[in-house]
C-alpha cells in the first residue's frame, strides 16, 4: 500500500513538472505580449489552453492565438450592460445569486424566454455574461456551471442552429476549460432533433460535461443535486428556491460589475460609454438575478 501511494505521488510530481515545462514552452512559442493580451495570458490561462488541447503545445498555441485575435477585434471585456440590457429583459440568461457546491459561478439559461431576433446581439449578450461569470469567480475557482431550463421551449422559439453553433464556438474556442458542467433540465422532445445536430459541434471534452436531467430519472436528478444545494436550486429545476428574475435589480448589479471590469482591465468606463454613445447609468434598466 505504501509503495502504491509513493508511486502515485511520484507520478503526480512528474506530471506537475511536465506541465510547467509545457507552460513555459507555450509562453515561448506565443512570444512577447503587451497590453490586455499580456494581462489575459496568465499561467492559468496557458494551462487552460494546454488542457483543452491535451497538452499539445502546437495545438494550444494555434487556439490561443485565435483567441488573442478574437479578443483584440471583438473586445469582450469592453461590452457594457447598456449595450445588451434589452437581451436580458426576460431573464433568458443571467448569473445566479448562488454558487454550486464547489463555489463556482452559476449561469442560468432559459432558451424558452428568447425575446430578440439578432443572433449577433444575442452572442454579445452571452459573451458579456460569460465575461461577468469569470469576473465573479472565487479565487480558488476557474470554472462555471450552467443550468439550462427548457420551460416554455416550443417549435416556434427553438434557437436556430447558427445560434447554437456560435454559442459552442465562443465557449469552446475562446473560453476553454471555463465550463465545469452544463445540466440540461427536462428538455422537450422537440429538442432531440436539435441536439442530434448540435452535439457534432462539441469536442469530446465539452460533450462529457453536458448532462441531461429528467425529473423521473432518479440517477440524473441525484447527479445534479450532487453539484447543487436543494435550497438554492429553483423549483423549476427540481429544487426548493423560488426563481424570480428581477431585471431592474439584476441591471443594478451588472452596472456595478461594469465598473469592476473596467478597473480590472484598466480602462475608463465613462470614456468608453461616451465613445459608444452611452451617458452614465441614469435611467438605465437594472438587473440582479434572484433565485
Short mmCIF file of C-alpha atoms in Angstrom, two decimals:
data_model
loop_
_atom_site.label_atom_id
_atom_site.label_comp_id
_atom_site.label_asym_id
_atom_site.label_seq_id
_atom_site.Cartn_x
_atom_site.Cartn_y
_atom_site.Cartn_z
CA UNK A 1 0.00 0.00 0.00
CA UNK A 2 2.81 2.39 0.92
CA UNK A 3 4.57 1.71 -2.37
CA UNK A 4 1.38 2.38 -4.37
CA UNK A 5 0.86 5.72 -2.66
CA UNK A 6 4.50 6.63 -3.11
CA UNK A 7 4.38 5.82 -6.82
CA UNK A 8 1.19 7.82 -7.21
CA UNK A 9 2.77 10.82 -5.51
CA UNK A 10 5.85 10.46 -7.72
CA UNK A 11 3.67 10.33 -10.86
CA UNK A 12 1.83 13.47 -9.79
CA UNK A 13 5.14 15.28 -9.24
CA UNK A 14 6.31 14.20 -12.69
CA UNK A 15 3.04 15.42 -14.25
CA UNK A 16 3.39 18.75 -12.47
CA UNK A 17 6.97 19.20 -13.70
CA UNK A 18 5.99 18.25 -17.25
CA UNK A 19 3.03 20.63 -17.20
CA UNK A 20 5.18 23.52 -16.00
CA UNK A 21 7.61 22.74 -18.81
CA UNK A 22 4.75 22.78 -21.35
CA UNK A 23 3.50 26.10 -19.99
CA UNK A 24 6.95 27.63 -20.42
CA UNK A 25 7.18 26.14 -23.90
CA UNK A 26 3.83 27.67 -24.87
CA UNK A 27 4.87 31.05 -23.46
CA UNK A 28 7.99 30.98 -25.60
CA UNK A 29 6.02 29.90 -28.67
CA UNK A 30 3.49 32.73 -28.25
CA UNK A 31 6.29 35.26 -27.87
CA UNK A 32 6.20 38.77 -26.34
CA UNK A 33 2.77 40.16 -25.50
CA UNK A 34 1.60 43.60 -24.49
CA UNK A 35 -1.47 45.40 -23.20
CA UNK A 36 -4.56 43.34 -22.46
CA UNK A 37 -3.16 40.30 -24.26
CA UNK A 38 -0.37 40.22 -21.70
CA UNK A 39 -2.91 40.63 -18.91
CA UNK A 40 -5.09 37.85 -20.35
CA UNK A 41 -2.28 35.33 -20.84
CA UNK A 42 -1.56 34.34 -17.27
CA UNK A 43 -0.04 30.99 -16.34
CA UNK A 44 -3.54 29.77 -15.51
CA UNK A 45 -4.66 30.83 -18.99
CA UNK A 46 -1.80 28.95 -20.66
CA UNK A 47 -2.72 25.92 -18.57
CA UNK A 48 -6.38 26.03 -19.68
CA UNK A 49 -5.47 26.18 -23.36
CA UNK A 50 -2.97 23.35 -22.99
CA UNK A 51 -5.50 21.27 -21.08
CA UNK A 52 -8.10 21.90 -23.79
CA UNK A 53 -5.66 20.56 -26.39
CA UNK A 54 -4.41 17.62 -24.30
CA UNK A 55 -1.13 19.42 -23.60
CA UNK A 56 -0.15 19.60 -27.25
CA UNK A 57 1.80 22.86 -27.42
CA UNK A 58 1.35 23.45 -31.16
CA UNK A 59 -2.42 22.98 -30.99
CA UNK A 60 -2.70 25.10 -27.83
CA UNK A 61 -0.63 27.85 -29.49
CA UNK A 62 -2.93 27.93 -32.50
CA UNK A 63 -6.00 28.03 -30.28
CA UNK A 64 -4.67 30.78 -28.04
CA UNK A 65 -3.50 32.91 -30.98
CA UNK A 66 -7.00 32.71 -32.44
CA UNK A 67 -8.46 33.87 -29.13
CA UNK A 68 -5.99 36.75 -28.88
CA UNK A 69 -7.04 37.89 -32.36
CA UNK A 70 -10.71 37.45 -31.47
CA UNK A 71 -10.40 39.40 -28.22
CA UNK A 72 -8.48 42.17 -29.97
CA UNK A 73 -11.25 42.57 -32.56
CA UNK A 74 -14.36 41.70 -30.51
CA UNK A 75 -13.20 43.34 -27.24
CA UNK A 76 -15.45 41.22 -24.99
CA UNK A 77 -14.15 42.94 -21.85
CA UNK A 78 -15.48 46.28 -23.13
CA UNK A 79 -19.07 45.17 -23.70
CA UNK A 80 -21.15 47.00 -21.11
CA UNK A 81 -24.58 46.22 -19.77
CA UNK A 82 -26.28 49.15 -21.52
CA UNK A 83 -25.41 47.58 -24.88
CA UNK A 84 -27.03 44.22 -24.13
CA UNK A 85 -29.64 45.00 -21.46
CA UNK A 86 -32.54 44.57 -23.90
CA UNK A 87 -31.42 40.97 -24.44
CA UNK A 88 -31.76 40.31 -20.72
CA UNK A 89 -35.25 41.67 -20.16
CA UNK A 90 -36.87 38.24 -19.92
CA UNK A 91 -34.07 36.68 -17.89
CA UNK A 92 -33.17 34.24 -20.66
CA UNK A 93 -29.56 34.18 -19.39
CA UNK A 94 -28.31 35.53 -16.10
CA UNK A 95 -25.81 34.93 -13.35
CA UNK A 96 -27.46 33.24 -10.40
CA UNK A 97 -27.15 34.60 -6.88
CA UNK A 98 -25.80 31.29 -5.61
CA UNK A 99 -22.81 29.06 -6.32
CA UNK A 100 -22.59 25.32 -6.77
CA UNK A 101 -21.18 23.09 -4.04
CA UNK A 102 -17.64 23.78 -5.30
CA UNK A 103 -18.10 27.54 -5.08
CA UNK A 104 -18.38 28.02 -8.85
CA UNK A 105 -20.33 30.81 -10.52
CA UNK A 106 -23.64 29.59 -11.97
CA UNK A 107 -25.29 30.82 -15.17
CA UNK A 108 -28.97 30.06 -15.66
CA UNK A 109 -30.09 29.80 -19.29
CA UNK A 110 -33.76 29.68 -20.31
CA UNK A 111 -33.95 29.29 -24.10
CA UNK A 112 -37.76 29.34 -23.98
CA UNK A 113 -37.56 33.01 -22.88
CA UNK A 114 -35.89 34.19 -26.10
CA UNK A 115 -37.05 37.75 -26.84
CA UNK A 116 -34.98 39.01 -29.78
CA UNK A 117 -34.07 38.08 -33.36
CA UNK A 118 -30.49 39.29 -33.86
CA UNK A 119 -28.08 36.40 -33.31
CA UNK A 120 -25.14 38.83 -33.26
CA UNK A 121 -26.68 40.75 -30.36
CA UNK A 122 -27.58 37.50 -28.61
CA UNK A 123 -23.96 36.39 -28.82
CA UNK A 124 -22.74 39.71 -27.42
CA UNK A 125 -25.15 39.24 -24.53
CA UNK A 126 -23.90 35.70 -23.93
CA UNK A 127 -20.26 36.81 -24.17
CA UNK A 128 -20.92 39.63 -21.72
CA UNK A 129 -22.36 37.19 -19.19
CA UNK A 130 -19.53 34.69 -19.62
CA UNK A 131 -17.05 37.51 -19.01
CA UNK A 132 -19.10 38.56 -15.99
CA UNK A 133 -19.20 34.99 -14.66
CA UNK A 134 -15.40 34.75 -14.97
CA UNK A 135 -15.01 38.15 -13.29
CA UNK A 136 -17.04 36.87 -10.33
CA UNK A 137 -15.26 33.54 -9.88
CA UNK A 138 -13.81 32.99 -6.40
CA UNK A 139 -10.01 32.96 -6.30
CA UNK A 140 -9.99 29.19 -5.86
CA UNK A 141 -12.11 28.53 -8.96
CA UNK A 142 -11.60 28.89 -12.70
CA UNK A 143 -14.82 27.30 -13.94
CA UNK A 144 -18.54 27.99 -14.01
CA UNK A 145 -21.61 25.78 -14.09
CA UNK A 146 -24.58 26.15 -16.44
CA UNK A 147 -28.17 25.29 -15.58
CA UNK A 148 -30.37 25.19 -18.68
CA UNK A 149 -34.11 25.31 -18.02
CA UNK A 150 -36.26 24.32 -21.01
CA UNK A 151 -39.56 25.55 -19.59
CA UNK A 152 -41.51 27.30 -22.34
CA UNK A 153 -39.44 25.98 -25.24
CA UNK A 154 -41.53 25.21 -28.31
CA UNK A 155 -41.09 24.77 -32.05
CA UNK A 156 -41.68 28.49 -32.55
CA UNK A 157 -38.87 29.62 -30.23
CA UNK A 158 -36.31 26.83 -30.63
CA UNK A 159 -32.95 28.53 -31.30
CA UNK A 160 -31.63 28.35 -34.87
CA UNK A 161 -28.67 26.05 -35.49
CA UNK A 162 -26.45 29.08 -36.18
CA UNK A 163 -27.14 30.34 -32.67
CA UNK A 164 -26.12 27.00 -31.16
CA UNK A 165 -23.01 26.82 -33.35
CA UNK A 166 -21.94 30.34 -32.41
CA UNK A 167 -22.51 29.60 -28.72
CA UNK A 168 -20.37 26.47 -28.92
CA UNK A 169 -17.66 28.32 -30.85
CA UNK A 170 -17.43 31.09 -28.26
CA UNK A 171 -17.45 28.76 -25.28
CA UNK A 172 -15.14 26.04 -26.63
CA UNK A 173 -12.65 28.09 -28.60
CA UNK A 174 -12.38 31.30 -26.59
CA UNK A 175 -13.22 30.20 -23.04
CA UNK A 176 -11.65 26.73 -22.92
CA UNK A 177 -11.92 24.84 -19.63
CA UNK A 178 -14.17 27.55 -18.21
CA UNK A 179 -17.20 25.25 -18.19
CA UNK A 180 -17.29 22.64 -15.43
CA UNK A 181 -20.69 21.17 -16.22
CA UNK A 182 -23.91 22.04 -18.07
CA UNK A 183 -27.16 20.49 -16.86
CA UNK A 184 -29.97 20.38 -19.44
CA UNK A 185 -33.10 20.08 -17.32
CA UNK A 186 -36.11 18.27 -18.74
CA UNK A 187 -35.63 19.14 -22.44
CA UNK A 188 -38.77 18.55 -24.53
CA UNK A 189 -38.93 16.01 -27.35
CA UNK A 190 -38.58 18.76 -29.95
CA UNK A 191 -35.06 19.29 -28.59
CA UNK A 192 -33.96 15.77 -29.57
CA UNK A 193 -33.58 16.55 -33.29
CA UNK A 194 -31.86 19.82 -32.44
CA UNK A 195 -29.40 18.03 -30.14
CA UNK A 196 -28.51 15.45 -32.80
CA UNK A 197 -27.07 18.31 -34.85
CA UNK A 198 -25.59 20.38 -32.03
CA UNK A 199 -23.60 17.54 -30.47
CA UNK A 200 -21.42 17.33 -33.59
CA UNK A 201 -20.16 20.84 -32.87
CA UNK A 202 -18.90 19.77 -29.45
CA UNK A 203 -15.42 18.47 -28.85
CA UNK A 204 -15.07 15.35 -26.72
CA UNK A 205 -14.25 17.22 -23.51
CA UNK A 206 -17.21 19.58 -23.77
CA UNK A 207 -19.54 16.74 -24.73
CA UNK A 208 -18.65 14.92 -21.50
CA UNK A 209 -19.64 17.99 -19.48
CA UNK A 210 -23.20 18.09 -20.83
CA UNK A 211 -25.64 16.23 -18.57
CA UNK A 212 -29.31 15.60 -19.31
CA UNK A 213 -31.61 15.65 -16.30
CA UNK A 214 -35.16 14.30 -16.26
CA UNK A 215 -37.38 14.63 -13.17
CA UNK A 216 -38.38 10.95 -13.32
CA UNK A 217 -34.82 9.72 -13.79
CA UNK A 218 -33.50 9.49 -10.23
CA UNK A 219 -29.89 8.95 -11.28
CA UNK A 220 -29.78 12.14 -13.35
CA UNK A 221 -31.55 14.11 -10.60
CA UNK A 222 -29.13 12.79 -7.98
CA UNK A 223 -26.19 13.78 -10.19
CA UNK A 224 -27.44 17.35 -10.48
CA UNK A 225 -28.08 17.55 -6.74
CA UNK A 226 -24.53 16.40 -6.10
CA UNK A 227 -23.49 19.73 -7.64
CA UNK A 228 -26.13 21.99 -6.10
CA UNK A 229 -27.75 22.53 -2.74
CA UNK A 230 -31.51 21.87 -2.87
CA UNK A 231 -32.12 25.10 -1.00
CA UNK A 232 -30.52 27.05 -3.88
CA UNK A 233 -31.94 25.18 -6.85
CA UNK A 234 -35.10 26.81 -8.26
CA UNK A 235 -38.32 24.81 -8.08
CA UNK A 236 -38.38 24.82 -11.91
CA UNK A 237 -35.21 22.76 -11.73
CA UNK A 238 -36.39 20.42 -9.00
CA UNK A 239 -35.12 22.44 -6.05
CA UNK A 240 -36.75 24.41 -3.25
CA UNK A 241 -35.91 28.03 -4.14
CA UNK A 242 -38.34 30.43 -5.80
CA UNK A 243 -36.99 31.68 -9.11
CA UNK A 244 -37.87 35.32 -9.69
CA UNK A 245 -35.77 37.25 -12.15
CA UNK A 246 -35.86 40.98 -11.44
CA UNK A 247 -34.45 42.80 -14.45
CA UNK A 248 -34.04 46.14 -12.68
CA UNK A 249 -32.22 44.59 -9.74
CA UNK A 250 -30.02 42.48 -12.00
CA UNK A 251 -29.18 45.56 -14.08
CA UNK A 252 -28.01 47.40 -10.98
CA UNK A 253 -25.65 44.55 -10.23
CA UNK A 254 -24.32 44.44 -13.79
CA UNK A 255 -23.69 48.20 -13.87
CA UNK A 256 -21.62 47.83 -10.70
CA UNK A 257 -19.73 44.94 -12.28
CA UNK A 258 -19.07 47.03 -15.38
CA UNK A 259 -17.04 49.35 -13.18
CA UNK A 260 -15.24 46.40 -11.63
CA UNK A 261 -14.41 45.05 -15.11
CA UNK A 262 -13.13 48.44 -16.24
CA UNK A 263 -10.87 48.64 -13.19
CA UNK A 264 -9.61 45.10 -13.78
CA UNK A 265 -8.77 45.69 -17.44
CA UNK A 266 -7.51 49.21 -16.84
CA UNK A 267 -9.71 51.48 -18.94
CA UNK A 268 -12.06 54.37 -18.33
CA UNK A 269 -15.63 53.02 -18.48
CA UNK A 270 -17.19 56.51 -18.66
CA UNK A 271 -14.97 57.45 -21.60
CA UNK A 272 -15.82 54.17 -23.32
CA UNK A 273 -19.55 54.75 -22.79
CA UNK A 274 -19.26 58.25 -24.24
CA UNK A 275 -17.48 56.86 -27.30
CA UNK A 276 -20.17 54.21 -27.69
CA UNK A 277 -22.99 56.70 -27.27
CA UNK A 278 -23.95 55.88 -23.67
CA UNK A 279 -24.07 58.53 -20.98
CA UNK A 280 -23.88 57.11 -17.49
CA UNK A 281 -26.31 54.96 -15.56
CA UNK A 282 -29.17 57.44 -15.20
CA UNK A 283 -32.43 55.82 -16.16
CA UNK A 284 -30.71 52.58 -17.08
CA UNK A 285 -32.55 49.32 -16.65
CA UNK A 286 -31.15 47.49 -13.67
CA UNK A 287 -30.71 43.75 -13.17
CA UNK A 288 -29.58 41.08 -10.27
CA UNK A 289 -30.80 37.70 -10.56
CA UNK A 290 -32.68 36.15 -7.83
CA UNK A 291 -33.49 32.56 -7.42
#
